[in-house]
PDB file of C-alpha atoms in Angstrom:
ATOM      1  CA  UNK A  21      -7.885   5.769 -21.697  1.00 94.00           C
ATOM      2  CA  UNK A  22      -8.225   6.945 -18.095  1.00 98.00           C
ATOM      3  CA  UNK A  23     -10.435   4.968 -15.681  1.00 99.00           C
ATOM      4  CA  UNK A  24     -12.034   5.934 -12.363  1.00 99.00           C
ATOM      5  CA  UNK A  25     -12.202   3.205  -9.714  1.00 98.00           C
ATOM      6  CA  UNK A  26     -14.783   3.402  -6.940  1.00 98.00           C
ATOM      7  CA  UNK A  27     -14.979   1.657  -3.567  1.00 96.00           C
ATOM      8  CA  UNK A  28     -18.499   2.523  -2.402  1.00 96.00           C
ATOM      9  CA  UNK A  29     -19.357   2.592   1.270  1.00 92.00           C
ATOM     10  CA  UNK A  30     -22.377   4.010   3.061  1.00 90.00           C
ATOM     11  CA  UNK A  31     -20.214   6.602   4.862  1.00 93.00           C
ATOM     12  CA  UNK A  32     -17.327   7.150   2.442  1.00 95.00           C
ATOM     13  CA  UNK A  33     -16.562   6.588  -1.233  1.00 97.00           C
ATOM     14  CA  UNK A  34     -12.973   5.785  -2.153  1.00 96.00           C
ATOM     15  CA  UNK A  35     -11.764   6.940  -5.565  1.00 98.00           C
ATOM     16  CA  UNK A  36      -8.777   5.925  -7.663  1.00 98.00           C
ATOM     17  CA  UNK A  37      -7.595   6.937 -11.120  1.00 98.00           C
ATOM     18  CA  UNK A  38      -5.629   5.065 -13.727  1.00 98.00           C
ATOM     19  CA  UNK A  39      -2.754   6.474 -15.699  1.00 98.00           C
ATOM     20  CA  UNK A  40      -3.726   7.793 -19.168  1.00 96.00           C
ATOM     21  CA  UNK A  41      -2.893   4.419 -20.768  1.00 96.00           C
ATOM     22  CA  UNK A  42      -5.164   2.475 -18.399  1.00 96.00           C
ATOM     23  CA  UNK A  43      -2.387   0.278 -16.991  1.00 96.00           C
ATOM     24  CA  UNK A  44      -1.774   1.446 -13.415  1.00 98.00           C
ATOM     25  CA  UNK A  45      -4.210   2.539 -10.688  1.00 98.00           C
ATOM     26  CA  UNK A  46      -3.472   5.180  -8.064  1.00 98.00           C
ATOM     27  CA  UNK A  47      -5.485   6.219  -4.983  1.00 97.00           C
ATOM     28  CA  UNK A  48      -7.050   9.645  -5.591  1.00 97.00           C
ATOM     29  CA  UNK A  49      -9.488  10.780  -2.888  1.00 96.00           C
ATOM     30  CA  UNK A  50     -12.152   9.844  -0.401  1.00 96.00           C
ATOM     31  CA  UNK A  51     -15.468  11.654  -0.825  1.00 97.00           C
ATOM     32  CA  UNK A  52     -18.953  11.414   0.632  1.00 96.00           C
ATOM     33  CA  UNK A  53     -21.424  12.308  -2.120  1.00 97.00           C
ATOM     34  CA  UNK A  54     -22.291  11.353  -5.665  1.00 96.00           C
ATOM     35  CA  UNK A  55     -21.781  14.988  -6.667  1.00 96.00           C
ATOM     36  CA  UNK A  56     -18.179  14.824  -5.448  1.00 97.00           C
ATOM     37  CA  UNK A  57     -17.647  11.632  -7.449  1.00 98.00           C
ATOM     38  CA  UNK A  58     -18.957  13.369 -10.581  1.00 96.00           C
ATOM     39  CA  UNK A  59     -16.679  16.375  -9.957  1.00 96.00           C
ATOM     40  CA  UNK A  60     -13.554  14.192  -9.658  1.00 97.00           C
ATOM     41  CA  UNK A  61     -14.629  12.230 -12.723  1.00 96.00           C
ATOM     42  CA  UNK A  62     -15.020  15.373 -14.805  1.00 94.00           C
ATOM     43  CA  UNK A  63     -11.805  17.007 -13.564  1.00 96.00           C
ATOM     44  CA  UNK A  64      -9.777  13.854 -14.266  1.00 96.00           C
ATOM     45  CA  UNK A  65     -11.245  13.241 -17.706  1.00 96.00           C
ATOM     46  CA  UNK A  66     -11.893   9.558 -17.023  1.00 97.00           C
ATOM     47  CA  UNK A  67     -13.809   7.788 -19.798  1.00 97.00           C
ATOM     48  CA  UNK A  68     -14.824   4.595 -17.966  1.00 98.00           C
ATOM     49  CA  UNK A  69     -15.799   3.713 -14.401  1.00 99.00           C
ATOM     50  CA  UNK A  70     -15.079   0.546 -12.408  1.00 99.00           C
ATOM     51  CA  UNK A  71     -17.082  -0.004  -9.216  1.00 98.00           C
ATOM     52  CA  UNK A  72     -16.216  -2.629  -6.626  1.00 97.00           C
ATOM     53  CA  UNK A  73     -18.977  -5.167  -6.019  1.00 96.00           C
ATOM     54  CA  UNK A  74     -18.779  -6.774  -2.547  1.00 93.00           C
ATOM     55  CA  UNK A  75     -19.833 -10.359  -3.193  1.00 89.00           C
ATOM     56  CA  UNK A  76     -19.476 -12.813  -0.346  1.00 82.00           C
ATOM     57  CA  UNK A  77     -16.924 -15.645  -0.386  1.00 80.00           C
ATOM     58  CA  UNK A  78     -19.380 -17.813  -2.339  1.00 85.00           C
ATOM     59  CA  UNK A  79     -20.025 -15.122  -4.941  1.00 83.00           C
ATOM     60  CA  UNK A  80     -23.493 -14.243  -3.652  1.00 88.00           C
ATOM     61  CA  UNK A  81     -25.179 -10.856  -3.348  1.00 88.00           C
ATOM     62  CA  UNK A  82     -25.792  -9.652   0.195  1.00 88.00           C
ATOM     63  CA  UNK A  83     -27.015  -6.292   1.505  1.00 90.00           C
ATOM     64  CA  UNK A  84     -23.702  -4.503   0.748  1.00 91.00           C
ATOM     65  CA  UNK A  85     -23.803  -5.643  -2.903  1.00 94.00           C
ATOM     66  CA  UNK A  86     -27.402  -4.471  -3.228  1.00 95.00           C
ATOM     67  CA  UNK A  87     -26.376  -1.051  -1.841  1.00 96.00           C
ATOM     68  CA  UNK A  88     -23.626  -0.854  -4.475  1.00 97.00           C
ATOM     69  CA  UNK A  89     -26.114  -1.680  -7.238  1.00 97.00           C
ATOM     70  CA  UNK A  90     -28.373   1.156  -6.022  1.00 97.00           C
ATOM     71  CA  UNK A  91     -25.351   3.500  -6.043  1.00 98.00           C
ATOM     72  CA  UNK A  92     -24.484   2.391  -9.597  1.00 98.00           C
ATOM     73  CA  UNK A  93     -28.071   3.078 -10.717  1.00 98.00           C
ATOM     74  CA  UNK A  94     -27.825   6.600  -9.261  1.00 97.00           C
ATOM     75  CA  UNK A  95     -24.407   7.083 -10.869  1.00 98.00           C
ATOM     76  CA  UNK A  96     -25.766   6.045 -14.288  1.00 97.00           C
ATOM     77  CA  UNK A  97     -28.370   8.815 -14.000  1.00 96.00           C
ATOM     78  CA  UNK A  98     -25.647  11.386 -13.259  1.00 94.00           C
ATOM     79  CA  UNK A  99     -22.977  10.397 -15.806  1.00 95.00           C
ATOM     80  CA  UNK A 100     -23.190   8.921 -19.278  1.00 93.00           C
ATOM     81  CA  UNK A 101     -20.108   6.696 -19.188  1.00 97.00           C
ATOM     82  CA  UNK A 102     -19.651   2.920 -19.276  1.00 98.00           C
ATOM     83  CA  UNK A 103     -19.636   1.373 -15.788  1.00 98.00           C
ATOM     84  CA  UNK A 104     -18.089  -2.026 -15.058  1.00 98.00           C
ATOM     85  CA  UNK A 105     -18.442  -4.007 -11.833  1.00 97.00           C
ATOM     86  CA  UNK A 106     -15.409  -5.741 -10.316  1.00 96.00           C
ATOM     87  CA  UNK A 107     -15.487  -8.239  -7.443  1.00 92.00           C
ATOM     88  CA  UNK A 108     -13.893  -6.486  -4.486  1.00 88.00           C
ATOM     89  CA  UNK A 109     -13.541  -9.466  -2.158  1.00 74.00           C
ATOM     90  CA  UNK A 110     -11.090  -8.557   0.638  1.00 61.00           C
ATOM     91  CA  UNK A 111      -9.841  -5.320  -0.984  1.00 61.00           C
ATOM     92  CA  UNK A 112     -11.016  -3.072   1.853  1.00 57.00           C
ATOM     93  CA  UNK A 113      -9.426  -5.318   4.478  1.00 58.00           C
ATOM     94  CA  UNK A 114      -6.171  -5.462   2.515  1.00 58.00           C
ATOM     95  CA  UNK A 115      -6.138  -1.692   2.009  1.00 53.00           C
ATOM     96  CA  UNK A 116      -6.751  -1.049   5.731  1.00 59.00           C
ATOM     97  CA  UNK A 117      -3.909  -3.378   6.608  1.00 60.00           C
ATOM     98  CA  UNK A 118      -1.409  -1.529   4.400  1.00 57.00           C
ATOM     99  CA  UNK A 119      -2.467   2.131   4.651  1.00 58.00           C
ATOM    100  CA  UNK A 120      -3.587   4.672   7.203  1.00 62.00           C
ATOM    101  CA  UNK A 121      -7.302   4.747   7.917  1.00 62.00           C
ATOM    102  CA  UNK A 122      -7.980   8.054   6.126  1.00 63.00           C
ATOM    103  CA  UNK A 123      -6.459   6.667   2.924  1.00 82.00           C
ATOM    104  CA  UNK A 124      -7.879   3.138   3.130  1.00 85.00           C
ATOM    105  CA  UNK A 125     -10.982   3.820   1.007  1.00 89.00           C
ATOM    106  CA  UNK A 126      -9.001   5.357  -1.859  1.00 93.00           C
ATOM    107  CA  UNK A 127      -6.441   2.540  -1.591  1.00 92.00           C
ATOM    108  CA  UNK A 128      -9.236  -0.043  -1.774  1.00 92.00           C
ATOM    109  CA  UNK A 129     -10.540   1.724  -4.895  1.00 95.00           C
ATOM    110  CA  UNK A 130      -7.046   1.485  -6.399  1.00 95.00           C
ATOM    111  CA  UNK A 131      -6.899  -2.265  -5.659  1.00 93.00           C
ATOM    112  CA  UNK A 132     -10.304  -2.765  -7.300  1.00 96.00           C
ATOM    113  CA  UNK A 133      -9.313  -0.733 -10.343  1.00 97.00           C
ATOM    114  CA  UNK A 134      -5.917  -2.441 -10.661  1.00 96.00           C
ATOM    115  CA  UNK A 135      -7.588  -5.863 -10.589  1.00 94.00           C
ATOM    116  CA  UNK A 136      -9.877  -4.802 -13.434  1.00 96.00           C
ATOM    117  CA  UNK A 137      -7.027  -3.249 -15.454  1.00 97.00           C
ATOM    118  CA  UNK A 138      -4.804  -6.321 -15.030  1.00 95.00           C
ATOM    119  CA  UNK A 139      -7.560  -8.595 -16.319  1.00 92.00           C
ATOM    120  CA  UNK A 140      -8.414  -6.254 -19.210  1.00 92.00           C
ATOM    121  CA  UNK A 141      -4.792  -5.781 -20.254  1.00 90.00           C
ATOM    122  CA  UNK A 142      -4.050  -9.534 -20.049  1.00 89.00           C
ATOM    123  CA  UNK A 143      -6.799 -10.156 -22.618  1.00 77.00           C
ATOM    124  CA  UNK A 144      -5.228  -7.659 -25.024  1.00 71.00           C
ATOM    125  CA  UNK A 145      -1.818  -9.404 -25.087  1.00 60.00           C
TER     126      UNK A 145
END
């Protein structure tokens, strides 16, 4: 099953896709609107969505996490697919350190999605 990973930001939204088996995540695109997210989702045929949730180091919700929850609520109105939340602590910083700026958001989405897939696949074994 193919997954779409999302790193939501107020200016840009990073997207990543899994392979068809749901084992590996790959950066896909950086978009700016919910409509663009829905278009990539439909074109890719993803069946589940994983959105990064920016909790602080103590696991608490701050303003960025609340913005993500509002985005997820809007996304649920637009698409009828299961949406999971994955802690994204430090993924954006790690992605920026290892990729060029224009690809950092999609790379962060891939890190978020890969974290989710690794946990999910470990439970299956």
